[in-house]
Amino acid sequence: MREPCAANFRRRMIAAQPLFGRVRARDWCDWRWQMSHSVTDPDRLPAWAGIPAAARAAAIRAAAQYPVRITPYYLSLARWDDAADPVLMQCLAAPQELQAEQIALADPLGERRSMPAPGLIRRYRNRALLLMTGACAVRCRHCNRKGLLSGQRPARLGPALRYLGAHPEIREVILSGGDPLLCKPEVLERTLAALRRLPGVEALRIGTRLPVVLPMRVDRALVRLLSRFRPLWVNTHFNHPNELTPESAAACDALIRAGIPVSNQAVLLKGVNDSADVLEALFNGLQRIMVRPYYLFECDAVRGAAHFRVGVRRGRALFRELRARLGGLSLPQYVLDEPGAAGKRPLA
Ligand code: SF4
């Protein structure tokens, strides 16, 4: 059987050819090619041609402040000439990003105040989060670390390990970033092995968007590496049913078959998925590919992303509708992440 990436190459290329010219299937399915050909200059995209000059100038300023990075694969899921496309909206700079917002913060969860060691965030008694890298395959416009990623230094493993070793009440460590699966395999392996040696750490979790935006990175070698460190869970981040492709399904399937459960943390985003029909299709689609819809987050008050916020009132109305439509296995929890709280606050 052909790999899903190769099998869908022709379809993706029809969408991608105007930007990337003629590409060989071998290159398209190579995650390194995808990374090195990612779009970082949004002026290349036709979606910008149609917007008024003033808005375009503001969007260019937004892109200068919050960098743009989009893999060719992720772009191939969008209609490029439509700035309201739900995939494009998640990755293309928008003029609203620089609007003054009274309640928005660069660090809405107060993570930088909760670092007992460089790159180690501890907001809960029994869990800690290790920032592995500031790199991402796609820079999501709604990211709650959007203003912090560029300057983010990877965790220095020594101090973080010493802290974790001295706090055996921390039983779960979440590898985050940026995207930890973009780290060199030897770095990932060294980190996972060191965490596994800590007697208090019972479970490991990886937060990654690669199954959604760069599924070819989830190759056999990476899956083999990860499977050596079970119990290990992967949390990924699908926000729209258009992101559910044979390629992304195959990436999740490879992890699941290796004994690594995959859950999804979606964010409620105005213009992207704030409709009961879209969310129903997303969560049912996730269940079809065996990915557990885990959380639906209220969008954080992050600077540069206020235009995505739907608001709790409307979020609750949407969730009531979803509860009537979905079975228990495809219904996530609708929650708000807050600084200083003991856990995610259920909103439903
Ligand atoms: S992949 Fe995750 S960390 Fe990176 S920009 Fe998107 S939401 Fe933020």
mmCIF file with all atom_site columns, C-alpha atoms in Angstrom, residues 141-344:
data_model
loop_
_atom_site.group_PDB
_atom_site.id
_atom_site.type_symbol
_atom_site.label_atom_id
_atom_site.label_alt_id
_atom_site.label_comp_id
_atom_site.label_asym_id
_atom_site.label_entity_id
_atom_site.label_seq_id
_atom_site.pdbx_PDB_ins_code
_atom_site.Cartn_x
_atom_site.Cartn_y
_atom_site.Cartn_z
_atom_site.occupancy
_atom_site.B_iso_or_equiv
_atom_site.pdbx_formal_charge
_atom_site.auth_seq_id
_atom_site.auth_comp_id
_atom_site.auth_asym_id
_atom_site.auth_atom_id
_atom_site.pdbx_PDB_model_num
ATOM 1   C CA . ARG A 1 141 ? -1.908  33.204 15.049 1.00 0.00 ? 141 ARG A CA 1
ATOM 2   C CA . HIS A 1 142 ? -3.923  32.246 18.130 1.00 0.00 ? 142 HIS A CA 1
ATOM 3   C CA . CYS A 1 143 ? -0.991  30.680 20.042 1.00 0.00 ? 143 CYS A CA 1
ATOM 4   C CA . ASN A 1 144 ? -0.999  31.541 23.753 1.00 0.00 ? 144 ASN A CA 1
ATOM 5   C CA . ARG A 1 145 ? 2.791   31.883 23.610 1.00 0.00 ? 145 ARG A CA 1
ATOM 6   C CA . LYS A 1 146 ? 2.730   33.869 20.386 1.00 0.00 ? 146 LYS A CA 1
ATOM 7   C CA . GLY A 1 147 ? 4.774   36.819 21.603 1.00 0.00 ? 147 GLY A CA 1
ATOM 8   C CA . LEU A 1 148 ? 7.234   34.677 23.511 1.00 0.00 ? 148 LEU A CA 1
ATOM 9   C CA . LEU A 1 149 ? 8.273   31.962 21.078 1.00 0.00 ? 149 LEU A CA 1
ATOM 10  C CA . SER A 1 150 ? 10.926  33.937 19.193 1.00 0.00 ? 150 SER A CA 1
ATOM 11  C CA . GLY A 1 151 ? 12.923  34.688 22.333 1.00 0.00 ? 151 GLY A CA 1
ATOM 12  C CA . GLN A 1 152 ? 12.286  31.335 23.939 1.00 0.00 ? 152 GLN A CA 1
ATOM 13  C CA . ARG A 1 153 ? 15.358  29.434 25.058 1.00 0.00 ? 153 ARG A CA 1
ATOM 14  C CA . PRO A 1 154 ? 15.142  25.650 25.309 1.00 0.00 ? 154 PRO A CA 1
ATOM 15  C CA . ALA A 1 155 ? 15.098  24.236 28.816 1.00 0.00 ? 155 ALA A CA 1
ATOM 16  C CA . ARG A 1 156 ? 18.547  23.605 30.262 1.00 0.00 ? 156 ARG A CA 1
ATOM 17  C CA . LEU A 1 157 ? 18.168  19.999 31.158 1.00 0.00 ? 157 LEU A CA 1
ATOM 18  C CA . GLY A 1 158 ? 20.535  19.928 34.165 1.00 0.00 ? 158 GLY A CA 1
ATOM 19  C CA . PRO A 1 159 ? 18.743  22.462 36.421 1.00 0.00 ? 159 PRO A CA 1
ATOM 20  C CA . ALA A 1 160 ? 15.311  21.203 35.313 1.00 0.00 ? 160 ALA A CA 1
ATOM 21  C CA . LEU A 1 161 ? 16.235  17.602 36.144 1.00 0.00 ? 161 LEU A CA 1
ATOM 22  C CA . ARG A 1 162 ? 17.688  18.600 39.487 1.00 0.00 ? 162 ARG A CA 1
ATOM 23  C CA . TYR A 1 163 ? 14.469  20.430 40.352 1.00 0.00 ? 163 TYR A CA 1
ATOM 24  C CA . LEU A 1 164 ? 12.289  17.515 39.252 1.00 0.00 ? 164 LEU A CA 1
ATOM 25  C CA . GLY A 1 165 ? 14.494  15.079 41.179 1.00 0.00 ? 165 GLY A CA 1
ATOM 26  C CA . ALA A 1 166 ? 14.059  17.154 44.327 1.00 0.00 ? 166 ALA A CA 1
ATOM 27  C CA . HIS A 1 167 ? 10.253  17.263 43.884 1.00 0.00 ? 167 HIS A CA 1
ATOM 28  C CA . PRO A 1 168 ? 8.997   13.688 43.587 1.00 0.00 ? 168 PRO A CA 1
ATOM 29  C CA . GLU A 1 169 ? 5.415   14.936 43.954 1.00 0.00 ? 169 GLU A CA 1
ATOM 30  C CA . ILE A 1 170 ? 5.673   15.912 40.265 1.00 0.00 ? 170 ILE A CA 1
ATOM 31  C CA . ARG A 1 171 ? 4.527   12.710 38.632 1.00 0.00 ? 171 ARG A CA 1
ATOM 32  C CA . GLU A 1 172 ? 3.874   13.939 35.095 1.00 0.00 ? 172 GLU A CA 1
ATOM 33  C CA . VAL A 1 173 ? 6.100   15.987 32.793 1.00 0.00 ? 173 VAL A CA 1
ATOM 34  C CA . ILE A 1 174 ? 4.790   17.578 29.619 1.00 0.00 ? 174 ILE A CA 1
ATOM 35  C CA . LEU A 1 175 ? 7.245   18.308 26.824 1.00 0.00 ? 175 LEU A CA 1
ATOM 36  C CA . SER A 1 176 ? 6.190   21.513 25.130 1.00 0.00 ? 176 SER A CA 1
ATOM 37  C CA . GLY A 1 177 ? 7.617   24.511 23.337 1.00 0.00 ? 177 GLY A CA 1
ATOM 38  C CA . GLY A 1 178 ? 7.343   25.421 20.466 1.00 0.00 ? 178 GLY A CA 1
ATOM 39  C CA . ASP A 1 179 ? 7.050   21.930 19.112 1.00 0.00 ? 179 ASP A CA 1
ATOM 40  C CA . PRO A 1 180 ? 9.187   19.320 20.896 1.00 0.00 ? 180 PRO A CA 1
ATOM 41  C CA . LEU A 1 181 ? 8.990   16.920 17.948 1.00 0.00 ? 181 LEU A CA 1
ATOM 42  C CA . LEU A 1 182 ? 11.050  19.408 15.920 1.00 0.00 ? 182 LEU A CA 1
ATOM 43  C CA . CYS A 1 183 ? 14.010  18.814 18.241 1.00 0.00 ? 183 CYS A CA 1
ATOM 44  C CA . LYS A 1 184 ? 16.825  16.670 16.969 1.00 0.00 ? 184 LYS A CA 1
ATOM 45  C CA . PRO A 1 185 ? 16.040  13.000 17.679 1.00 0.00 ? 185 PRO A CA 1
ATOM 46  C CA . GLU A 1 186 ? 19.119  12.705 19.896 1.00 0.00 ? 186 GLU A CA 1
ATOM 47  C CA . VAL A 1 187 ? 17.942  15.667 22.004 1.00 0.00 ? 187 VAL A CA 1
ATOM 48  C CA . LEU A 1 188 ? 14.475  14.188 22.301 1.00 0.00 ? 188 LEU A CA 1
ATOM 49  C CA . GLU A 1 189 ? 15.881  10.790 23.204 1.00 0.00 ? 189 GLU A CA 1
ATOM 50  C CA . ARG A 1 190 ? 18.292  12.196 25.777 1.00 0.00 ? 190 ARG A CA 1
ATOM 51  C CA . THR A 1 191 ? 15.532  14.245 27.406 1.00 0.00 ? 191 THR A CA 1
ATOM 52  C CA . LEU A 1 192 ? 12.986  11.426 27.499 1.00 0.00 ? 192 LEU A CA 1
ATOM 53  C CA . ALA A 1 193 ? 15.577  8.985  28.848 1.00 0.00 ? 193 ALA A CA 1
ATOM 54  C CA . ALA A 1 194 ? 16.653  11.420 31.583 1.00 0.00 ? 194 ALA A CA 1
ATOM 55  C CA . LEU A 1 195 ? 13.028  12.033 32.607 1.00 0.00 ? 195 LEU A CA 1
ATOM 56  C CA . ARG A 1 196 ? 12.321  8.308  32.659 1.00 0.00 ? 196 ARG A CA 1
ATOM 57  C CA . ARG A 1 197 ? 15.193  7.796  35.093 1.00 0.00 ? 197 ARG A CA 1
ATOM 58  C CA . LEU A 1 198 ? 13.580  10.116 37.649 1.00 0.00 ? 198 LEU A CA 1
ATOM 59  C CA . PRO A 1 199 ? 11.828  7.896  40.195 1.00 0.00 ? 199 PRO A CA 1
ATOM 60  C CA . GLY A 1 200 ? 8.946   10.353 40.791 1.00 0.00 ? 200 GLY A CA 1
ATOM 61  C CA . VAL A 1 201 ? 8.042   10.817 37.131 1.00 0.00 ? 201 VAL A CA 1
ATOM 62  C CA . GLU A 1 202 ? 5.449   8.227  36.145 1.00 0.00 ? 202 GLU A CA 1
ATOM 63  C CA . ALA A 1 203 ? 4.005   9.655  32.943 1.00 0.00 ? 203 ALA A CA 1
ATOM 64  C CA . LEU A 1 204 ? 5.248   11.722 30.035 1.00 0.00 ? 204 LEU A CA 1
ATOM 65  C CA . ARG A 1 205 ? 3.209   13.810 27.666 1.00 0.00 ? 205 ARG A CA 1
ATOM 66  C CA . ILE A 1 206 ? 4.195   15.584 24.466 1.00 0.00 ? 206 ILE A CA 1
ATOM 67  C CA . GLY A 1 207 ? 2.300   18.585 23.118 1.00 0.00 ? 207 GLY A CA 1
ATOM 68  C CA . THR A 1 208 ? 2.774   18.755 19.364 1.00 0.00 ? 208 THR A CA 1
ATOM 69  C CA . ARG A 1 209 ? 0.958   20.142 16.352 1.00 0.00 ? 209 ARG A CA 1
ATOM 70  C CA . LEU A 1 210 ? 3.018   18.170 13.842 1.00 0.00 ? 210 LEU A CA 1
ATOM 71  C CA . PRO A 1 211 ? 0.325   15.540 13.078 1.00 0.00 ? 211 PRO A CA 1
ATOM 72  C CA . VAL A 1 212 ? -1.802  18.507 11.893 1.00 0.00 ? 212 VAL A CA 1
ATOM 73  C CA . VAL A 1 213 ? 0.703   20.762 10.145 1.00 0.00 ? 213 VAL A CA 1
ATOM 74  C CA . LEU A 1 214 ? 3.610   18.457 9.212  1.00 0.00 ? 214 LEU A CA 1
ATOM 75  C CA . PRO A 1 215 ? 2.342   14.872 9.433  1.00 0.00 ? 215 PRO A CA 1
ATOM 76  C CA . MET A 1 216 ? 5.258   13.509 7.376  1.00 0.00 ? 216 MET A CA 1
ATOM 77  C CA . ARG A 1 217 ? 7.521   14.197 10.367 1.00 0.00 ? 217 ARG A CA 1
ATOM 78  C CA . VAL A 1 218 ? 5.768   11.406 12.274 1.00 0.00 ? 218 VAL A CA 1
ATOM 79  C CA . ASP A 1 219 ? 7.837   8.763  10.501 1.00 0.00 ? 219 ASP A CA 1
ATOM 80  C CA . ARG A 1 220 ? 8.778   5.243  11.554 1.00 0.00 ? 220 ARG A CA 1
ATOM 81  C CA . ALA A 1 221 ? 12.029  6.258  13.221 1.00 0.00 ? 221 ALA A CA 1
ATOM 82  C CA . LEU A 1 222 ? 10.365  8.948  15.323 1.00 0.00 ? 222 LEU A CA 1
ATOM 83  C CA . VAL A 1 223 ? 7.502   6.665  16.361 1.00 0.00 ? 223 VAL A CA 1
ATOM 84  C CA . ARG A 1 224 ? 10.004  3.928  17.281 1.00 0.00 ? 224 ARG A CA 1
ATOM 85  C CA . LEU A 1 225 ? 11.966  6.398  19.388 1.00 0.00 ? 225 LEU A CA 1
ATOM 86  C CA . LEU A 1 226 ? 8.859   7.649  21.225 1.00 0.00 ? 226 LEU A CA 1
ATOM 87  C CA . SER A 1 227 ? 7.444   4.180  21.820 1.00 0.00 ? 227 SER A CA 1
ATOM 88  C CA . ARG A 1 228 ? 10.515  3.287  23.918 1.00 0.00 ? 228 ARG A CA 1
ATOM 89  C CA . PHE A 1 229 ? 9.443   5.787  26.557 1.00 0.00 ? 229 PHE A CA 1
ATOM 90  C CA . ARG A 1 230 ? 5.905   4.695  27.326 1.00 0.00 ? 230 ARG A CA 1
ATOM 91  C CA . PRO A 1 231 ? 3.742   5.407  29.217 1.00 0.00 ? 231 PRO A CA 1
ATOM 92  C CA . LEU A 1 232 ? 3.728   8.422  26.974 1.00 0.00 ? 232 LEU A CA 1
ATOM 93  C CA . TRP A 1 233 ? 0.791   10.402 25.636 1.00 0.00 ? 233 TRP A CA 1
ATOM 94  C CA . VAL A 1 234 ? 0.607   12.821 22.745 1.00 0.00 ? 234 VAL A CA 1
ATOM 95  C CA . ASN A 1 235 ? -1.667  15.859 22.799 1.00 0.00 ? 235 ASN A CA 1
ATOM 96  C CA . THR A 1 236 ? -2.214  17.435 19.432 1.00 0.00 ? 236 THR A CA 1
ATOM 97  C CA . HIS A 1 237 ? -4.162  20.412 18.183 1.00 0.00 ? 237 HIS A CA 1
ATOM 98  C CA . PHE A 1 238 ? -6.756  20.034 15.394 1.00 0.00 ? 238 PHE A CA 1
ATOM 99  C CA . ASN A 1 239 ? -9.127  23.009 15.214 1.00 0.00 ? 239 ASN A CA 1
ATOM 100 C CA . HIS A 1 240 ? -11.092 22.404 12.036 1.00 0.00 ? 240 HIS A CA 1
ATOM 101 C CA . PRO A 1 241 ? -12.355 19.364 10.093 1.00 0.00 ? 241 PRO A CA 1
ATOM 102 C CA . ASN A 1 242 ? -10.420 20.535 6.991  1.00 0.00 ? 242 ASN A CA 1
ATOM 103 C CA . GLU A 1 243 ? -7.280  19.555 8.910  1.00 0.00 ? 243 GLU A CA 1
ATOM 104 C CA . LEU A 1 244 ? -8.449  15.936 9.139  1.00 0.00 ? 244 LEU A CA 1
ATOM 105 C CA . THR A 1 245 ? -6.703  14.431 6.117  1.00 0.00 ? 245 THR A CA 1
ATOM 106 C CA . PRO A 1 246 ? -5.465  10.934 5.245  1.00 0.00 ? 246 PRO A CA 1
ATOM 107 C CA . GLU A 1 247 ? -1.959  12.189 6.056  1.00 0.00 ? 247 GLU A CA 1
ATOM 108 C CA . SER A 1 248 ? -2.844  13.537 9.505  1.00 0.00 ? 248 SER A CA 1
ATOM 109 C CA . ALA A 1 249 ? -4.926  10.426 10.239 1.00 0.00 ? 249 ALA A CA 1
ATOM 110 C CA . ALA A 1 250 ? -1.945  8.222  9.289  1.00 0.00 ? 250 ALA A CA 1
ATOM 111 C CA . ALA A 1 251 ? 0.374   10.176 11.599 1.00 0.00 ? 251 ALA A CA 1
ATOM 112 C CA . CYS A 1 252 ? -2.024  9.706  14.534 1.00 0.00 ? 252 CYS A CA 1
ATOM 113 C CA . ASP A 1 253 ? -2.593  6.073  13.618 1.00 0.00 ? 253 ASP A CA 1
ATOM 114 C CA . ALA A 1 254 ? 1.161   5.368  13.640 1.00 0.00 ? 254 ALA A CA 1
ATOM 115 C CA . LEU A 1 255 ? 1.408   6.747  17.171 1.00 0.00 ? 255 LEU A CA 1
ATOM 116 C CA . ILE A 1 256 ? -1.673  4.906  18.400 1.00 0.00 ? 256 ILE A CA 1
ATOM 117 C CA . ARG A 1 257 ? -0.489  1.584  16.938 1.00 0.00 ? 257 ARG A CA 1
ATOM 118 C CA . ALA A 1 258 ? 2.796   2.079  18.779 1.00 0.00 ? 258 ALA A CA 1
ATOM 119 C CA . GLY A 1 259 ? 0.873   2.293  22.064 1.00 0.00 ? 259 GLY A CA 1
ATOM 120 C CA . ILE A 1 260 ? 0.915   6.092  22.318 1.00 0.00 ? 260 ILE A CA 1
ATOM 121 C CA . PRO A 1 261 ? -2.614  7.438  22.881 1.00 0.00 ? 261 PRO A CA 1
ATOM 122 C CA . VAL A 1 262 ? -3.372  10.673 21.029 1.00 0.00 ? 262 VAL A CA 1
ATOM 123 C CA . SER A 1 263 ? -5.736  13.316 22.421 1.00 0.00 ? 263 SER A CA 1
ATOM 124 C CA . ASN A 1 264 ? -6.783  16.642 20.959 1.00 0.00 ? 264 ASN A CA 1
ATOM 125 C CA . GLN A 1 265 ? -6.865  20.089 22.495 1.00 0.00 ? 265 GLN A CA 1
ATOM 126 C CA . ALA A 1 266 ? -8.848  22.405 20.242 1.00 0.00 ? 266 ALA A CA 1
ATOM 127 C CA . VAL A 1 267 ? -9.262  26.140 20.760 1.00 0.00 ? 267 VAL A CA 1
ATOM 128 C CA . LEU A 1 268 ? -12.566 27.886 20.105 1.00 0.00 ? 268 LEU A CA 1
ATOM 129 C CA . LEU A 1 269 ? -11.714 30.484 17.457 1.00 0.00 ? 269 LEU A CA 1
ATOM 130 C CA . LYS A 1 270 ? -13.986 33.122 15.966 1.00 0.00 ? 270 LYS A CA 1
ATOM 131 C CA . GLY A 1 271 ? -14.275 32.711 12.202 1.00 0.00 ? 271 GLY A CA 1
ATOM 132 C CA . VAL A 1 272 ? -12.477 29.362 12.287 1.00 0.00 ? 272 VAL A CA 1
ATOM 133 C CA . ASN A 1 273 ? -14.632 26.924 14.229 1.00 0.00 ? 273 ASN A CA 1
ATOM 134 C CA . ASP A 1 274 ? -17.278 28.906 16.149 1.00 0.00 ? 274 ASP A CA 1
ATOM 135 C CA . SER A 1 275 ? -20.157 26.961 14.688 1.00 0.00 ? 275 SER A CA 1
ATOM 136 C CA . ALA A 1 276 ? -21.889 23.871 16.028 1.00 0.00 ? 276 ALA A CA 1
ATOM 137 C CA . ASP A 1 277 ? -21.748 22.255 12.573 1.00 0.00 ? 277 ASP A CA 1
ATOM 138 C CA . VAL A 1 278 ? -17.984 22.752 12.272 1.00 0.00 ? 278 VAL A CA 1
ATOM 139 C CA . LEU A 1 279 ? -17.256 21.568 15.812 1.00 0.00 ? 279 LEU A CA 1
ATOM 140 C CA . GLU A 1 280 ? -19.542 18.575 15.408 1.00 0.00 ? 280 GLU A CA 1
ATOM 141 C CA . ALA A 1 281 ? -17.697 17.569 12.222 1.00 0.00 ? 281 ALA A CA 1
ATOM 142 C CA . LEU A 1 282 ? -14.334 18.123 13.945 1.00 0.00 ? 282 LEU A CA 1
ATOM 143 C CA . PHE A 1 283 ? -15.066 16.052 17.043 1.00 0.00 ? 283 PHE A CA 1
ATOM 144 C CA . ASN A 1 284 ? -16.821 13.242 15.176 1.00 0.00 ? 284 ASN A CA 1
ATOM 145 C CA . GLY A 1 285 ? -13.912 13.221 12.705 1.00 0.00 ? 285 GLY A CA 1
ATOM 146 C CA . LEU A 1 286 ? -11.410 12.950 15.548 1.00 0.00 ? 286 LEU A CA 1
ATOM 147 C CA . GLN A 1 287 ? -13.320 10.050 17.012 1.00 0.00 ? 287 GLN A CA 1
ATOM 148 C CA . ARG A 1 288 ? -13.277 8.340  13.594 1.00 0.00 ? 288 ARG A CA 1
ATOM 149 C CA . ILE A 1 289 ? -9.472  8.461  13.557 1.00 0.00 ? 289 ILE A CA 1
ATOM 150 C CA . MET A 1 290 ? -9.304  7.294  17.185 1.00 0.00 ? 290 MET A CA 1
ATOM 151 C CA . VAL A 1 291 ? -8.070  10.641 18.532 1.00 0.00 ? 291 VAL A CA 1
ATOM 152 C CA . ARG A 1 292 ? -9.796  11.548 21.776 1.00 0.00 ? 292 ARG A CA 1
ATOM 153 C CA . PRO A 1 293 ? -11.381 15.022 21.781 1.00 0.00 ? 293 PRO A CA 1
ATOM 154 C CA . TYR A 1 294 ? -9.997  16.048 25.162 1.00 0.00 ? 294 TYR A CA 1
ATOM 155 C CA . TYR A 1 295 ? -10.392 19.802 25.613 1.00 0.00 ? 295 TYR A CA 1
ATOM 156 C CA . LEU A 1 296 ? -12.084 22.647 23.800 1.00 0.00 ? 296 LEU A CA 1
ATOM 157 C CA . PHE A 1 297 ? -10.309 25.715 25.178 1.00 0.00 ? 297 PHE A CA 1
ATOM 158 C CA . GLU A 1 298 ? -11.735 29.161 25.453 1.00 0.00 ? 298 GLU A CA 1
ATOM 159 C CA . CYS A 1 299 ? -9.130  31.277 23.603 1.00 0.00 ? 299 CYS A CA 1
ATOM 160 C CA . ASP A 1 300 ? -6.750  32.858 26.128 1.00 0.00 ? 300 ASP A CA 1
ATOM 161 C CA . ALA A 1 301 ? -6.491  36.630 26.495 1.00 0.00 ? 301 ALA A CA 1
ATOM 162 C CA . VAL A 1 302 ? -3.234  36.644 24.587 1.00 0.00 ? 302 VAL A CA 1
ATOM 163 C CA . ARG A 1 303 ? -1.926  39.814 23.000 1.00 0.00 ? 303 ARG A CA 1
ATOM 164 C CA . GLY A 1 304 ? -2.369  39.731 19.232 1.00 0.00 ? 304 GLY A CA 1
ATOM 165 C CA . ALA A 1 305 ? -5.167  37.168 19.272 1.00 0.00 ? 305 ALA A CA 1
ATOM 166 C CA . ALA A 1 306 ? -8.161  38.972 20.800 1.00 0.00 ? 306 ALA A CA 1
ATOM 167 C CA . HIS A 1 307 ? -9.968  38.946 17.448 1.00 0.00 ? 307 HIS A CA 1
ATOM 168 C CA . PHE A 1 308 ? -10.254 35.157 17.783 1.00 0.00 ? 308 PHE A CA 1
ATOM 169 C CA . ARG A 1 309 ? -12.096 35.273 21.094 1.00 0.00 ? 309 ARG A CA 1
ATOM 170 C CA . VAL A 1 310 ? -15.673 34.068 20.929 1.00 0.00 ? 310 VAL A CA 1
ATOM 171 C CA . GLY A 1 311 ? -16.608 34.784 24.542 1.00 0.00 ? 311 GLY A CA 1
ATOM 172 C CA . VAL A 1 312 ? -17.852 32.425 27.213 1.00 0.00 ? 312 VAL A CA 1
ATOM 173 C CA . ARG A 1 313 ? -21.532 33.231 26.719 1.00 0.00 ? 313 ARG A CA 1
ATOM 174 C CA . ARG A 1 314 ? -21.531 32.223 23.081 1.00 0.00 ? 314 ARG A CA 1
ATOM 175 C CA . GLY A 1 315 ? -19.095 29.378 23.817 1.00 0.00 ? 315 GLY A CA 1
ATOM 176 C CA . ARG A 1 316 ? -21.543 27.936 26.326 1.00 0.00 ? 316 ARG A CA 1
ATOM 177 C CA . ALA A 1 317 ? -24.420 28.192 23.856 1.00 0.00 ? 317 ALA A CA 1
ATOM 178 C CA . LEU A 1 318 ? -22.336 26.338 21.274 1.00 0.00 ? 318 LEU A CA 1
ATOM 179 C CA . PHE A 1 319 ? -21.391 23.713 23.797 1.00 0.00 ? 319 PHE A CA 1
ATOM 180 C CA . ARG A 1 320 ? -25.032 23.116 24.779 1.00 0.00 ? 320 ARG A CA 1
ATOM 181 C CA . GLU A 1 321 ? -25.759 22.501 21.118 1.00 0.00 ? 321 GLU A CA 1
ATOM 182 C CA . LEU A 1 322 ? -22.814 20.109 20.866 1.00 0.00 ? 322 LEU A CA 1
ATOM 183 C CA . ARG A 1 323 ? -23.921 18.185 23.915 1.00 0.00 ? 323 ARG A CA 1
ATOM 184 C CA . ALA A 1 324 ? -27.231 17.533 22.209 1.00 0.00 ? 324 ALA A CA 1
ATOM 185 C CA . ARG A 1 325 ? -25.514 16.349 19.041 1.00 0.00 ? 325 ARG A CA 1
ATOM 186 C CA . LEU A 1 326 ? -22.474 14.351 20.154 1.00 0.00 ? 326 LEU A CA 1
ATOM 187 C CA . GLY A 1 327 ? -21.937 11.094 21.991 1.00 0.00 ? 327 GLY A CA 1
ATOM 188 C CA . GLY A 1 328 ? -19.833 11.082 25.147 1.00 0.00 ? 328 GLY A CA 1
ATOM 189 C CA . LEU A 1 329 ? -16.720 9.783  23.393 1.00 0.00 ? 329 LEU A CA 1
ATOM 190 C CA . SER A 1 330 ? -16.608 12.642 20.927 1.00 0.00 ? 330 SER A CA 1
ATOM 191 C CA . LEU A 1 331 ? -17.540 15.449 23.348 1.00 0.00 ? 331 LEU A CA 1
ATOM 192 C CA . PRO A 1 332 ? -14.509 17.271 24.812 1.00 0.00 ? 332 PRO A CA 1
ATOM 193 C CA . GLN A 1 333 ? -14.547 19.349 27.988 1.00 0.00 ? 333 GLN A CA 1
ATOM 194 C CA . TYR A 1 334 ? -15.082 23.059 27.370 1.00 0.00 ? 334 TYR A CA 1
ATOM 195 C CA . VAL A 1 335 ? -12.555 24.762 29.652 1.00 0.00 ? 335 VAL A CA 1
ATOM 196 C CA . LEU A 1 336 ? -10.669 27.924 30.450 1.00 0.00 ? 336 LEU A CA 1
ATOM 197 C CA . ASP A 1 337 ? -6.998  27.856 31.406 1.00 0.00 ? 337 ASP A CA 1
ATOM 198 C CA . GLU A 1 338 ? -6.292  30.519 34.027 1.00 0.00 ? 338 GLU A CA 1
ATOM 199 C CA . PRO A 1 339 ? -3.185  31.654 35.846 1.00 0.00 ? 339 PRO A CA 1
ATOM 200 C CA . GLY A 1 340 ? -3.150  30.654 39.483 1.00 0.00 ? 340 GLY A CA 1
ATOM 201 C CA . ALA A 1 341 ? -6.015  28.155 39.152 1.00 0.00 ? 341 ALA A CA 1
ATOM 202 C CA . ALA A 1 342 ? -5.665  24.608 40.471 1.00 0.00 ? 342 ALA A CA 1
ATOM 203 C CA . GLY A 1 343 ? -6.579  23.213 37.064 1.00 0.00 ? 343 GLY A CA 1
ATOM 204 C CA . LYS A 1 344 ? -8.534  24.000 33.936 1.00 0.00 ? 344 LYS A CA 1
#
